[in-house]
XYZ file of C-alpha atoms in Angstrom:
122
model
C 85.359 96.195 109.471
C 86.182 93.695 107.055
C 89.898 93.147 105.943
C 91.562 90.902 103.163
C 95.299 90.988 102.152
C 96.782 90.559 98.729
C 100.835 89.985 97.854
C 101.894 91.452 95.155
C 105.746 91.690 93.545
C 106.822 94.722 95.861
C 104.043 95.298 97.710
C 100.838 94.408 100.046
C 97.500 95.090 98.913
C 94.980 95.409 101.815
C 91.174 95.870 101.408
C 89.464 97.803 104.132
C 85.745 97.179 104.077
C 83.326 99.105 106.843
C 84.372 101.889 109.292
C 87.657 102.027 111.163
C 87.380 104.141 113.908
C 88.398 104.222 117.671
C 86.834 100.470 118.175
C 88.677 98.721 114.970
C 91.819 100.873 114.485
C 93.842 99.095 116.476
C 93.211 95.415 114.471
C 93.938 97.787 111.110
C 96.856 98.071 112.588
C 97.775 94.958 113.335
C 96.638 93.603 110.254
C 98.962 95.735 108.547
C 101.728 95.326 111.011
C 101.335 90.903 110.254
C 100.377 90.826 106.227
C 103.324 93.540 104.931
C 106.383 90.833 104.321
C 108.874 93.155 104.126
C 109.151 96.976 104.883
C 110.576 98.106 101.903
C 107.473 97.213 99.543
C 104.827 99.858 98.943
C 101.750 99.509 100.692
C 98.667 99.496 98.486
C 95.239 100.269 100.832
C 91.706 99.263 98.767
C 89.583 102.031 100.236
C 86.872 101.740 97.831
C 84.316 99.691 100.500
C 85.556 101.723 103.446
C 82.568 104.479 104.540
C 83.913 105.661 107.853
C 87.170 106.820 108.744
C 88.161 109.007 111.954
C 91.106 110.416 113.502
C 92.547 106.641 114.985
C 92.016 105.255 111.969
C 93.950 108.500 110.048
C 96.398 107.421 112.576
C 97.340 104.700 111.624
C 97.470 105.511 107.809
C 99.717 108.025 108.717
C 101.745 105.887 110.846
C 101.926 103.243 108.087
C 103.127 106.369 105.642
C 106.012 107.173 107.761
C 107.200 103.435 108.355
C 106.965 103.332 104.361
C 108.891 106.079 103.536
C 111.895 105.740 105.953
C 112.349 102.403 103.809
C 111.869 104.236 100.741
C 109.018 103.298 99.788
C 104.908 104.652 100.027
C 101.469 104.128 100.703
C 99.025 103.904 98.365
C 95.561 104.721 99.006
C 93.002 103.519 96.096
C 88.965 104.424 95.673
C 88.494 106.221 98.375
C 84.742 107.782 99.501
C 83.589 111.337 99.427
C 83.936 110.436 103.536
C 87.308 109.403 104.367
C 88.676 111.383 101.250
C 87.632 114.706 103.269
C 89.230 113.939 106.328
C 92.050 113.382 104.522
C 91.629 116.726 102.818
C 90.925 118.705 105.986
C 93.981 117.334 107.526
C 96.592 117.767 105.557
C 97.449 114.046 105.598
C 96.554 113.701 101.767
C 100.451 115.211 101.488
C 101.629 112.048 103.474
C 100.237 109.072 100.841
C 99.773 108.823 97.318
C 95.716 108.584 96.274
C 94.264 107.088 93.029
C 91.045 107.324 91.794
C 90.847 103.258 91.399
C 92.959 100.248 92.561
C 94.104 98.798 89.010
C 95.708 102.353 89.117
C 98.038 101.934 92.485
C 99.096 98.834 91.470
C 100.156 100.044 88.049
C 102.305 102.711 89.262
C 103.912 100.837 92.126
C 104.714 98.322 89.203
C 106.203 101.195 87.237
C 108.096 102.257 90.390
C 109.695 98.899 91.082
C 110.698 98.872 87.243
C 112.745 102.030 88.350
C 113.797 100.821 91.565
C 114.026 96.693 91.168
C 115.909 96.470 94.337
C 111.939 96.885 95.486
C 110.952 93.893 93.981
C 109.931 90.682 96.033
């Protein structure tokens, strides 16, 4: 697993690269847990390189969604596979984050959203 971080006015952009499962979760969450500077920005997650995802790894997504949106914010999931977007599906947990088809697209509307909500903004 491969993971960069971007900051963007209002939120974090992560790229997850490779599989997250049992082995890796655990750094995905820490990586998240050290590059978000504040708790109140959205959470953007670059799925688009990521081919494996299982239940730890949902997990923590999910985990990540509640955090978000008891400070009134989301998380964004961008590109994901036919893979991880199934397991998403299956579970339920697609109700939990908000998915685009492409990352230029999540960071679009959370710019929209902090133009309703400044108060977001870094």
């Amino acid at each position: 697993m491969n993971l960069t971080c971007r900051h963007l006015p209002g939120a974090t952009l992560i790229a997850v690269a490779g599989e997250v499962d049992t082995t890796t979760s655990t750094h995905l969450e820490d990586y998240i847990d050290q590059q978000r500077e504040r708790l109140d920005q959205h959470l953007i997650i670059d799925m688009s390189e990521l081919s494996f995802l299982d239940s730890s790894g949902l997990a923590v997504l999910l985990a990540a969604a509640t955090l978000a949106r008891a400070h009134g914010v989301g998380v964004h999931l961008a590109g994901l596979r036919p893979m991880p977007a199934r397991l998403l599906e299956i579970t339920g947990a697609r109700r939990a984050v908000t998915v685009y088809d492409h990352v230029e697209q999540a960071i679009a509307s959370v710019e929209a959203l902090n133009l309703v909500n400044p108060s977001e903004r870094a």
